[in-house]
Coordinates of C-alpha atoms in Angstrom, one line a residue:
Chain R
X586 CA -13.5 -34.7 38.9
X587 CA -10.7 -32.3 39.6
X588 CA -10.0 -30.4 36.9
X589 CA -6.4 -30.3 38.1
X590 CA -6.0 -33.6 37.5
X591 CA -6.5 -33.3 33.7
X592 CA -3.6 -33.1 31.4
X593 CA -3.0 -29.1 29.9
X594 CA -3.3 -29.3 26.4
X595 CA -0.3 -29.2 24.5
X596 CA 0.9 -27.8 21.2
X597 CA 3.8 -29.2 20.5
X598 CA 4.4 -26.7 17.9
X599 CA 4.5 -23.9 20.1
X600 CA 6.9 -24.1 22.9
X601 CA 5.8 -21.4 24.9
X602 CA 1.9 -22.2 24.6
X603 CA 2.2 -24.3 27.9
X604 CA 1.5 -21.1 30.1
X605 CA 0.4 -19.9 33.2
X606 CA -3.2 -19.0 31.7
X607 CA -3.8 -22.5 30.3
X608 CA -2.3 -24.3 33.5
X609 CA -3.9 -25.8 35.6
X610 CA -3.3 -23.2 38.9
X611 CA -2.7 -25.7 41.3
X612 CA 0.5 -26.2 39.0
X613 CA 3.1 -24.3 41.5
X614 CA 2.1 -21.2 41.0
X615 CA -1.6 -20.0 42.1
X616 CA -1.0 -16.8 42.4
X617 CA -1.4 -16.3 38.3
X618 CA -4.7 -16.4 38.7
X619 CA -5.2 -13.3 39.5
X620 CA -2.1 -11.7 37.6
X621 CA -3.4 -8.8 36.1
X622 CA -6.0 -8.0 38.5
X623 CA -6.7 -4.4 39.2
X624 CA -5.1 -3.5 35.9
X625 CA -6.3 -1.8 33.4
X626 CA -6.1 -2.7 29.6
X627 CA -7.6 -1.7 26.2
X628 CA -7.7 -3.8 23.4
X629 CA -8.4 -2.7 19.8
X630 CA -10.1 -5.4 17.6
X631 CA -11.0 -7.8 20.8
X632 CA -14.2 -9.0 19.4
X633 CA -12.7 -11.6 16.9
X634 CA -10.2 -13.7 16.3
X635 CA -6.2 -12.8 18.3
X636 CA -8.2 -10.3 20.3
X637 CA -11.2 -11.7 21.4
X638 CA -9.1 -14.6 23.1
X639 CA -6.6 -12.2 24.2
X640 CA -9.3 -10.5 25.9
X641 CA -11.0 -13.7 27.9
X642 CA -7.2 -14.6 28.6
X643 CA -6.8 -11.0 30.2
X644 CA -10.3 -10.8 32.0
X645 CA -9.3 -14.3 33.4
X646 CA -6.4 -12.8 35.1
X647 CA -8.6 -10.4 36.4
X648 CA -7.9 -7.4 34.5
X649 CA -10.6 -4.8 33.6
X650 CA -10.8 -4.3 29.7
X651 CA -11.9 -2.0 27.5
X652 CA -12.7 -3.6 23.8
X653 CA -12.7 -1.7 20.8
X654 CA -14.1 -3.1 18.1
X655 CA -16.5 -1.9 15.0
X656 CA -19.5 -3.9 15.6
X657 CA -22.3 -2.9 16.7
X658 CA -22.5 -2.6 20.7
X659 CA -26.3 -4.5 21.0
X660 CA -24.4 -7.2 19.0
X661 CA -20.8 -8.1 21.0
X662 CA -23.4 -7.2 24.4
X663 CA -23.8 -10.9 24.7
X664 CA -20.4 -11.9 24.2
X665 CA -19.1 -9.6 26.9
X666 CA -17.4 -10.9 29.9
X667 CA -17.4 -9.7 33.5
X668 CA -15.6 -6.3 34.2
X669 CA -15.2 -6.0 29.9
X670 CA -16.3 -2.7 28.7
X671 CA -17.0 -1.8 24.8
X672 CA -16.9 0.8 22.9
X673 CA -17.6 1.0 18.8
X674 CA -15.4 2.7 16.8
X675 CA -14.2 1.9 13.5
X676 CA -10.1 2.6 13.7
X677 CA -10.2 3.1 10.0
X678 CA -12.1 6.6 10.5
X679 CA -10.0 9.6 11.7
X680 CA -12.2 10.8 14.3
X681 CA -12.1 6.7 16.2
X682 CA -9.3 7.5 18.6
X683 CA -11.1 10.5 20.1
X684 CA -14.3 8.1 20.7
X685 CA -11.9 5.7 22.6
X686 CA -10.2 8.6 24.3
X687 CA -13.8 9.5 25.3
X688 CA -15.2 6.1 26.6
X689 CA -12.1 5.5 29.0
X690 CA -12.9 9.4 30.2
X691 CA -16.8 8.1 30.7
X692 CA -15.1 5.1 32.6
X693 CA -13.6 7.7 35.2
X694 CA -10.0 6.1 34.3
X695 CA -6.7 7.9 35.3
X696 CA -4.6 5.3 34.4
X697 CA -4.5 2.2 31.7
X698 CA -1.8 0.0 32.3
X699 CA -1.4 -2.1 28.9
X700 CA -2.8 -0.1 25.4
X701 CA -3.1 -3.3 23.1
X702 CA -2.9 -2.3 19.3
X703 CA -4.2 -5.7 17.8
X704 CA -6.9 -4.5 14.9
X705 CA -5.6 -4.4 11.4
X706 CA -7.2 -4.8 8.1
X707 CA -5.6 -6.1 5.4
X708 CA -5.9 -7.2 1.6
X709 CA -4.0 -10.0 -0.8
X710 CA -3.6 -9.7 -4.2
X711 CA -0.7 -7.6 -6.4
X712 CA -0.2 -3.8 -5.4
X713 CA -1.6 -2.1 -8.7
X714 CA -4.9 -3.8 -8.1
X715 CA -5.7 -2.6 -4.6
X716 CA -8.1 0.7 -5.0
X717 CA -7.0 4.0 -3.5
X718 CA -9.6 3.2 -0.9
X719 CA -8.1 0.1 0.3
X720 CA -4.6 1.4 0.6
X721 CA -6.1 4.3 2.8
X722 CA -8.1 2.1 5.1
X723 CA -5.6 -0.2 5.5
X724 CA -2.8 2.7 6.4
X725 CA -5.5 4.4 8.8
X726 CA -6.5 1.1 10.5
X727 CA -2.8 -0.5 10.8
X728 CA -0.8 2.6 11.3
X729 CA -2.3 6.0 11.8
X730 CA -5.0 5.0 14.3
X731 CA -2.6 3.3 16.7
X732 CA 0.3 6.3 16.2
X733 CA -2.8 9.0 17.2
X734 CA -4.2 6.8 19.8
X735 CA -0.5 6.2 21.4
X736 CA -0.5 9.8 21.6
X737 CA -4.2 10.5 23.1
X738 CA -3.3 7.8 26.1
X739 CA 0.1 8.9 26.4
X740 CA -1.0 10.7 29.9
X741 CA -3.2 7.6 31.4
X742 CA 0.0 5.2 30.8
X743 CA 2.2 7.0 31.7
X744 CA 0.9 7.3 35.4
X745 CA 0.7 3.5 35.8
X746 CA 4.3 3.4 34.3
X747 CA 2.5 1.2 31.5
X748 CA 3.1 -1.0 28.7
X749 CA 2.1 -0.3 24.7
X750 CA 2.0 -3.6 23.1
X751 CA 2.0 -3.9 18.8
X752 CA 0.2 -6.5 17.2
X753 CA 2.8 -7.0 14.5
X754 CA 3.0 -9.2 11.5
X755 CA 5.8 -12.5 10.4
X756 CA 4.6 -10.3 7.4
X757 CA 6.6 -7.4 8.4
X758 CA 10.1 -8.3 7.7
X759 CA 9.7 -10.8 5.0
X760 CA 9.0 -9.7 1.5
X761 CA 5.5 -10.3 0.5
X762 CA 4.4 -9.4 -2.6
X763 CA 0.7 -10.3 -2.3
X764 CA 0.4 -9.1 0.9
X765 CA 2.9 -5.6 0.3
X766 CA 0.7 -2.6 1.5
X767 CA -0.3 -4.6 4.7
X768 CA 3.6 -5.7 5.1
X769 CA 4.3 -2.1 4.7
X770 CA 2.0 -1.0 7.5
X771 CA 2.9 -3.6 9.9
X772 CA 7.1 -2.6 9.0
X773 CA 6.2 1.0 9.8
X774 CA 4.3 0.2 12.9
X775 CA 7.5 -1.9 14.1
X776 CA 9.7 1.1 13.2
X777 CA 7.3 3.1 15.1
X778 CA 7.6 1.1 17.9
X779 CA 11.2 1.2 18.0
X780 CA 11.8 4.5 18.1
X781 CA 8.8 5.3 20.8
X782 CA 10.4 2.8 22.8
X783 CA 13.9 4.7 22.8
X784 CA 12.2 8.0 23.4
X785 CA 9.9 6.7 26.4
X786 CA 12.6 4.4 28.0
X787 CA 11.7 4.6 31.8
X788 CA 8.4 6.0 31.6
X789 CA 6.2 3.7 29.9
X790 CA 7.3 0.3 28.1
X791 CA 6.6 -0.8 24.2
X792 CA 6.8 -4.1 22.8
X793 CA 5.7 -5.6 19.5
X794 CA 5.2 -9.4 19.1
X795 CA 4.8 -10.8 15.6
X796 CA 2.5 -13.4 15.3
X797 CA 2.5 -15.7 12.2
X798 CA -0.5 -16.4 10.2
X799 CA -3.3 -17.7 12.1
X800 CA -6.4 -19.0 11.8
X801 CA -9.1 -16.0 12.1
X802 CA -11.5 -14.4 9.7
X803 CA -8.7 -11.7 8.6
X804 CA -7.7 -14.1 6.1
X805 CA -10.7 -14.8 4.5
X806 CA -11.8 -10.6 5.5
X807 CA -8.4 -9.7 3.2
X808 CA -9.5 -11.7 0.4
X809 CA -7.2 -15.0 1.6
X810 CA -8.7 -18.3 -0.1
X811 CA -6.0 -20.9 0.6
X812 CA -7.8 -23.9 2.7
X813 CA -4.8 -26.7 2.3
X814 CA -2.8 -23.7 3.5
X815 CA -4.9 -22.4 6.3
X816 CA -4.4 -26.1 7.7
X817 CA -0.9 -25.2 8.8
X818 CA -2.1 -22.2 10.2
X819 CA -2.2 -21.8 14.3
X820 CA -5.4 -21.6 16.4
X821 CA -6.0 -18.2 17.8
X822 CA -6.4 -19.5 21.3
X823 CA -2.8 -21.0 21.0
X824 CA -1.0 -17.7 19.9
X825 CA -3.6 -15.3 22.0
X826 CA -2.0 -17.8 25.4
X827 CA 1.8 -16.8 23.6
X828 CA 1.2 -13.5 23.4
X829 CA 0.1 -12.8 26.8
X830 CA 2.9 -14.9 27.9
X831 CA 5.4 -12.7 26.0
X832 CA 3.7 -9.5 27.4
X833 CA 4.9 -10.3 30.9
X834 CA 8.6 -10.5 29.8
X835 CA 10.2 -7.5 28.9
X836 CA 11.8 -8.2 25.3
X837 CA 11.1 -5.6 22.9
X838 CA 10.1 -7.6 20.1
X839 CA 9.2 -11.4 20.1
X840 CA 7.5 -13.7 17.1
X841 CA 4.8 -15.8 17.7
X842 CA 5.1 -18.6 15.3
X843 CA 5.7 -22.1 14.1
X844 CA 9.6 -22.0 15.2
X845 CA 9.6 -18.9 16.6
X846 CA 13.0 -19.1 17.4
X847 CA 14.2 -20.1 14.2
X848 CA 12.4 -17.1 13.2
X849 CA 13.5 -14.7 15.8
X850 CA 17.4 -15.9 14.9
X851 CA 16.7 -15.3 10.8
X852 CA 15.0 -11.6 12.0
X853 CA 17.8 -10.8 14.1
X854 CA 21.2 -12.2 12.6
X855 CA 20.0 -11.0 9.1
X856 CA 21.1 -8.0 8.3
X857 CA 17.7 -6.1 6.8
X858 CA 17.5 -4.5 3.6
Chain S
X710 CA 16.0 8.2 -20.2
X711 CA 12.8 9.6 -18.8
X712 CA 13.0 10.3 -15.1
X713 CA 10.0 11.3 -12.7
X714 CA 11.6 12.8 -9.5
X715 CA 9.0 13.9 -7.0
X716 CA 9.9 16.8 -4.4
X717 CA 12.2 17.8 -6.7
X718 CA 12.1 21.7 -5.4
X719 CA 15.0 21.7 -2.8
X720 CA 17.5 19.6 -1.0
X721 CA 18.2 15.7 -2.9
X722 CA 15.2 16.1 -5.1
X723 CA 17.1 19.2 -6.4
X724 CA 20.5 17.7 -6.9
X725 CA 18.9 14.4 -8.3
X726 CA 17.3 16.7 -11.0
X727 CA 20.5 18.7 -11.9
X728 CA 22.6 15.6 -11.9
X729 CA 19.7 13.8 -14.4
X730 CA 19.8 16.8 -16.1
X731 CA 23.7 17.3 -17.1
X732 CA 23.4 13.3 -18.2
X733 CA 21.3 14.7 -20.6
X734 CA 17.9 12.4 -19.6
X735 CA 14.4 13.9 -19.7
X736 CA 13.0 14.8 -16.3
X737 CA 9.7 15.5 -14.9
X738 CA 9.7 17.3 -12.0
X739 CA 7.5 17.3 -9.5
X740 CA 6.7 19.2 -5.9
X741 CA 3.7 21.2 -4.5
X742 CA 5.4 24.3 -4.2
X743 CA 7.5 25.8 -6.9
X744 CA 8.2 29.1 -4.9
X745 CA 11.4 30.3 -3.3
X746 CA 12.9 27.3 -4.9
X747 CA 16.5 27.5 -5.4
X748 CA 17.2 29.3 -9.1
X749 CA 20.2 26.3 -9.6
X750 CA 16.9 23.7 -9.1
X751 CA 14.5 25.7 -12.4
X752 CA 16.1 24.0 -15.6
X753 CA 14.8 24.7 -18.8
X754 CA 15.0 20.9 -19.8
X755 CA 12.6 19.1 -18.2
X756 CA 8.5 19.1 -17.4
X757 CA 7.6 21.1 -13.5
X758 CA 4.9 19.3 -12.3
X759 CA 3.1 20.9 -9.6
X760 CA 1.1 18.5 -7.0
X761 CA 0.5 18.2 -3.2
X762 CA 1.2 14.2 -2.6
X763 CA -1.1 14.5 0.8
X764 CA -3.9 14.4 -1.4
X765 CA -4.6 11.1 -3.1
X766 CA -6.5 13.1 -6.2
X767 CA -3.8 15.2 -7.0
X768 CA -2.0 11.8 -7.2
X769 CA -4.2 10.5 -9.5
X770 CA -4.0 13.6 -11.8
X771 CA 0.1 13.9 -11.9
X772 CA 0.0 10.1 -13.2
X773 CA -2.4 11.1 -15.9
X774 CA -0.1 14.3 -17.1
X775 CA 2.4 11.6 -16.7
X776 CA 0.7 9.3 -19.0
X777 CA 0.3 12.4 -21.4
X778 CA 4.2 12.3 -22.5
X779 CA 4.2 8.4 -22.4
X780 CA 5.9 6.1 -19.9
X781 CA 9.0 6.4 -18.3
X782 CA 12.1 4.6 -17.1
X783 CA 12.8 5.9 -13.7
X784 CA 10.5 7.0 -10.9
X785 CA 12.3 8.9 -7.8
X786 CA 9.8 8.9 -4.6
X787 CA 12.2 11.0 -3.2
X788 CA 9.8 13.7 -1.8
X789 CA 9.8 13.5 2.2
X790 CA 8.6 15.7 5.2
X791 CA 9.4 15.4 8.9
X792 CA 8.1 16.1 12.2
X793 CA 10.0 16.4 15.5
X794 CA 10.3 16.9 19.1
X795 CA 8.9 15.0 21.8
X796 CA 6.0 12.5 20.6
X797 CA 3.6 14.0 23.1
X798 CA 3.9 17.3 21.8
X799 CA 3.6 16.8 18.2
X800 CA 0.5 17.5 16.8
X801 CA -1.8 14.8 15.3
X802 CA -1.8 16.4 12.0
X803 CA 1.5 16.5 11.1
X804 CA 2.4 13.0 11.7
X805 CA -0.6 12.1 9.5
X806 CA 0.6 14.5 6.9
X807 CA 4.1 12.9 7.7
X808 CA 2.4 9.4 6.9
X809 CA 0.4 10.2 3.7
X810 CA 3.5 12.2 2.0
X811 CA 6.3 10.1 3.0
X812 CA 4.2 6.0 2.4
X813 CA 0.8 6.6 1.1
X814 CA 1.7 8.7 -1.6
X815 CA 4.6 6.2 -2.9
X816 CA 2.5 3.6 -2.4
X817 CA -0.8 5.1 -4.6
X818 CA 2.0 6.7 -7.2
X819 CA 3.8 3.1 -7.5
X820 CA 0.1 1.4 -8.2
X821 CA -1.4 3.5 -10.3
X822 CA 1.8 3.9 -12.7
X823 CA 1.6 0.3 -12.2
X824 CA -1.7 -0.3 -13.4
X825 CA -1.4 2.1 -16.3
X826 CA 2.2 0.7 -17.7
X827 CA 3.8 3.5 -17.4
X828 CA 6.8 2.2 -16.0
X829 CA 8.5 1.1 -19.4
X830 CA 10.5 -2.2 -19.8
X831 CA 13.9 -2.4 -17.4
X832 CA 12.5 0.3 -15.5
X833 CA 13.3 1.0 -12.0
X834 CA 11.8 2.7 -9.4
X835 CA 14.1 4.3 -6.5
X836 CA 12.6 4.5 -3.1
X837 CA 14.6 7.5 -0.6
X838 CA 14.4 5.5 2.6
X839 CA 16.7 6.9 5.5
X840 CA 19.0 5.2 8.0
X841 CA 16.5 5.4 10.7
X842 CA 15.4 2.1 9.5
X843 CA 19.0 0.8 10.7
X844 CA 19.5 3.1 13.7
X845 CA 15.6 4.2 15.2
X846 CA 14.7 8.1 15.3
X847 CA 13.5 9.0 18.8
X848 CA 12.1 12.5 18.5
X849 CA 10.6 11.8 14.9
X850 CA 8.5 8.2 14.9
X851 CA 6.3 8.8 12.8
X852 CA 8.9 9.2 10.1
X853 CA 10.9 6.0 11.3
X854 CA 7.3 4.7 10.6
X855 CA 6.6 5.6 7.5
X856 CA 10.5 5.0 6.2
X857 CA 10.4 1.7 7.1
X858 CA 7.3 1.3 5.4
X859 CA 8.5 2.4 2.3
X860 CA 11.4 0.2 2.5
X861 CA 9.0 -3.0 3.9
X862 CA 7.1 -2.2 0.6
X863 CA 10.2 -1.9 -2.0
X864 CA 11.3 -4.7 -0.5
X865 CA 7.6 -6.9 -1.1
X866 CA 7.9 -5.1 -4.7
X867 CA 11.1 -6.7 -5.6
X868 CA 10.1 -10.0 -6.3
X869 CA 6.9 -9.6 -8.4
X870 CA 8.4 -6.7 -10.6
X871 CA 11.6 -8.4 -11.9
X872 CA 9.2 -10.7 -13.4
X873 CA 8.4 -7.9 -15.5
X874 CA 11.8 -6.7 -15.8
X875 CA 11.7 -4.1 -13.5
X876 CA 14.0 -3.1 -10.8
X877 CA 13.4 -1.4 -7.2
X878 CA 16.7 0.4 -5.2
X879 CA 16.0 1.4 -1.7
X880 CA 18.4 4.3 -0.6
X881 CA 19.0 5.1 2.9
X882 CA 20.9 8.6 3.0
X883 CA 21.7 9.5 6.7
X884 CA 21.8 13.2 7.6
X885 CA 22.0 15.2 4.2
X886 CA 23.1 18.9 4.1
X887 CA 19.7 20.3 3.2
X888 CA 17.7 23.1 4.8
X889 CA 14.5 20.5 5.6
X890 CA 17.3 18.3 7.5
X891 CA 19.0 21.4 9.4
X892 CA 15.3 22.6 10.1
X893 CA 14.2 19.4 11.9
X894 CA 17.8 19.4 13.4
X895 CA 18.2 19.9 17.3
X896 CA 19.9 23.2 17.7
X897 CA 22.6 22.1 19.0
X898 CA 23.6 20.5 16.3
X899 CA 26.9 22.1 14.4
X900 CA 26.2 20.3 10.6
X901 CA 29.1 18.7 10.6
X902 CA 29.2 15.1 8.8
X903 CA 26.1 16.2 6.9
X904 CA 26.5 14.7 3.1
X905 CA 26.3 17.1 0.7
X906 CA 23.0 16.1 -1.8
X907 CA 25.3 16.6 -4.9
X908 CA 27.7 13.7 -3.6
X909 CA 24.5 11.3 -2.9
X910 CA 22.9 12.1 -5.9
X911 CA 26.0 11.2 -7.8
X912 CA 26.0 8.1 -5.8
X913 CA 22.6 6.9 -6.6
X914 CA 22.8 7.9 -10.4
X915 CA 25.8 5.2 -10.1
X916 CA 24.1 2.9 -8.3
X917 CA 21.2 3.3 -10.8
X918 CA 23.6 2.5 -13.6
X919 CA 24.8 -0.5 -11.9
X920 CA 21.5 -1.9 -11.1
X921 CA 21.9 -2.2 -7.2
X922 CA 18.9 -3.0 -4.9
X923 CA 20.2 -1.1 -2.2
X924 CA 22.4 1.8 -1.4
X925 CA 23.6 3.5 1.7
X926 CA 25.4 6.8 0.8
X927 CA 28.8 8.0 2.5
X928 CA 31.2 6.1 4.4
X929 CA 29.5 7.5 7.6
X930 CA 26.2 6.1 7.1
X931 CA 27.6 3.4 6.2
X932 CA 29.5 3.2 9.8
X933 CA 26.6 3.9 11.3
X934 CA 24.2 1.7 9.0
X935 CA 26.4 -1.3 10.2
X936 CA 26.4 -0.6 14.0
X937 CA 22.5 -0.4 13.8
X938 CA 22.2 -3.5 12.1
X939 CA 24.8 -5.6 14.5
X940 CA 24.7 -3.8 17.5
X941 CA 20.4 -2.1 17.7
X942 CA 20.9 -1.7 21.6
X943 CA 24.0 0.9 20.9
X944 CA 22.2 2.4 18.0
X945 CA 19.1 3.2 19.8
X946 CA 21.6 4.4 22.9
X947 CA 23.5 6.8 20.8
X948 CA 20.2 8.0 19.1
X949 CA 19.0 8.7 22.0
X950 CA 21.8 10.4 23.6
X951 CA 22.5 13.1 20.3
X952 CA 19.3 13.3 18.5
X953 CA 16.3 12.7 21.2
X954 CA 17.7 14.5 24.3
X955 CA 18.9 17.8 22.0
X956 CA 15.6 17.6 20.6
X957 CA 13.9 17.8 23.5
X958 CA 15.8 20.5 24.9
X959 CA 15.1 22.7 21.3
X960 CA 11.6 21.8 21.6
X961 CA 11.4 23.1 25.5
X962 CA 13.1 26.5 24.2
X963 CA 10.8 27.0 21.9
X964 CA 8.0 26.5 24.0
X965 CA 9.7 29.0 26.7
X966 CA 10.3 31.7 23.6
X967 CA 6.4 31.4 22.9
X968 CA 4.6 34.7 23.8
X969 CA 2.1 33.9 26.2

């Protein structure tokens, strides 16, 4: 049977999860297939959840990866797709972004067109319990490690005139007290953001798109125990199809999320703080 | 009252202190380096703390000298560093040290004083924020970063301390007539419009006393503050155009002055 012939699959909670990468490509527009091929793109935190289908999404498009993740390499070896390349480093150590800086070296690449910050840690509970520890990981993980790594592959993006894309949070602009030292990181990285995209206007592009809770194992990792609430919560397939969606247009920031728009609006029109 | 001020050295720390000071409250005083501080900032009144706030043990051990003279009613992260020029060109280390001093440090300070009760009964604790968090910062993002982080986690704060009757205000000073601001300056840049730190430490003693949750000191930050927050496309263009660009141009004459 032709697969063409089968209905997409629809979520009718997410407008723009009817894209190109889910489409059928005899759908008008065959040329998506191959969208991204020839580009180059590293993903932190592609071997679960957002980032792992973000990844297959990308290498579908025929892009050639590199996935950073902290697993162990003999473990994800299986997993990995054609023309996906992984390197281990945990991005809540100071010395990870050199290791990544050093694998794209070993891969002989000049030039990385889209730098994918999507690995964060987080933890729920109130703010006096969280240990020292926890604060600091989740600060290195969320914030610092994607600030120094921006820097290290500063010179390989900008000679493909290339794109640095935040993972954000809904978290971010909201005020959350269970969740406030990982709202606080994923604030600062949008601030971040915002002023690297004024500063390297013309040479190399930064976006950040928020995506609302979903259902991966960061929940449960951050010490999340909610199931009648995790119902509500999106598949990461869904928002990993929004997201690479969003990264082809050129807004600066975008929400994935049940009624994004709605969302979007309340972020915008309201004015913060 | 009993007021903890942290950076209190130089600059708004210094004014917050005098102005706590002459309303005749209790302060504890804290910065990592007590040298070459102005004489106006050494009062006789109040307890000088001495701790670097990079360093999450020397945190630990200013809240338990704190919890020596018994809890307080007002906490002032006000202590802040910077580091600017192009974000190519500024070295990894500051920005961390940028990070740790300007979010972690609230953020450890706030939970263990927290955890300990040491912030008394209709307490509040004042966050220093800046208007970068209204208009961007090109030239310094790793301080946009870590002030809107601060501000992200005042605001998560609010909710689940005026349970226990205690209140957070976010400030957000723009340019303040201090040597830290004129040194991270562009050259350029003639100081004028720069609020003096006496005027917005009178303002947030006021705002303190009124209980606000948030305070944007001087008329033109608060120009500014609004055309960030309706028009961001004109803030980030007129950012760009007098902070970023100047910067730039410093930061290349500095690297031309530099003996080879």
């Amino acid at each position: 049977m032709n697969p063409a012939a089968l209905p997409a699959r629809r979520y009718r909670l997410l407008p723009g999860s009817r894209n190109a990468a889910t489409r059928p490509s005899s759908a008008g527009s065959a040329d998506h297939a191959t969208s991204l091929s020839g580009r180059r793109v590293v993903i932190t935190g592609g071997t679960d959840g957002i980032g792992l289908h973000l990844a297959r999404i990308m290498t579908c498009q025929g892009a050639d990866l590199l996935i950073v993740g902290r697993q162990r390499e003999d473990a994800v070896r299986a997993n990995l797709m054609h023309r996906q390349h992984y390197v281990r480093a945990d991005l809540s150590r100071p010395d990870s972004p050199a290791l990544v800086s050093q694998a794209i070296d070993a891969l002989g690449w000049q030039k990385i067109d889209i730098l994918i910050h999507n690995a964060a840690a987080g933890w729920v509970g109130p703010v006096e319990e969280q240990s020292a520890a926890s604060v600091d990981e989740l600060i290195s993980t969320n914030l610092l490690s994607p600030i120094i790594l921006s820097q290290l592959l500063t010179p390989q993006l900008r000679m493909a005139g290339g794109k640095i894309l935040f993972i954000g949070s809904v978290s971010a602009d909201q005020p959350c007290p269970s969740f406030a030292v990982y709202s606080a990181t994923k604030a600062a990285l949008s601030g971040f953001a915002r002023s690297l995209r004024s500063e390297l206007k013309g040479e190399i592009d930064v976006q950040v798109i928020h995506p609302g809770p979903t259902r991966t194992a960061f929940h449960t990792k951050s010490g999340f125990r909610s199931p009648r609430l995790a119902r509500f919560f999106m598949p990461p397939d869904v928002v990993a199809n929004a997201i690479f969606r969003r990264i082809e247009r050129k807004h600066a920031t975008s929400t994935v999320s049940h009624g994004a728009w709605l969302t979007e609006l309340f972020r915008r029109v309201r004015v913060r703080i | 009252m009993r007021v903890v001020i942290t950076g209190a050295a130089r600059g708004l720390g210094a004014a917050l202190t005098s102005r706590f000071l002459s309303a005749r409250h209790s302060v504890i005083a804290v910065d990592c380096d007590w040298q070459n501080c102005k004489p106006g900032a050494q009062h006789e009144a109040h307890i000088r703390l001495q701790a670097d706030l990079s360093d999450p043990s020397e945190i630990a051990g200013l809240v338990s000298s704190v919890r020596e003279t018994g809890s307080v009613d007002v906490v002032i992260h006000n202590a802040g560093i910077n580091a600017t020029g192009p974000f190519d060109q500024i070295a990894v280390s500051a920005m961390c040290r940028v990070i740790e001093v300007n979010l972690r440090a609230p953020i450890l300070m706030t939970s263990a004083l927290l955890k300990q009760q040491l912030i008394a009964e209709n307490g509040t604790l004042v966050f220093i924020g800046s208007l970068s968090s209204h208009l961007s910062y090109p030239g310094a993002a790793a301080y946009a970063a870590s002030k809107d982080g601060l501000l992200s986690f005042a605001r998560s704060l609010t909710p689940s301390l005026a349970k226990r009757n205690i209140a957070c205000l976010s400030v957000l000073p723009g340019p303040l007539d201090t040597q830290h601001a004129r040194r991270h300056a562009p050259q350029s840049a003639d100081g004028t419009g720069r609020l003096d730190p006496a005027i917005a430490a009178d303002k947030i003693y006021a705002a303190l006393q009124r209980q606000r949750k948030t305070l944007v000191p001087g008329w033109r930050a608060r120009i500014y503050s609004r055309i960030g927050t309706t028009a961001p496309w004109l803030a980030e263009r007129i950012m760009r155009k007098a902070v970023f660009l100047p910067l730039c141009e410093t930061h290349a004459e500095t690297v031309r002055e530099m003996p080879k």
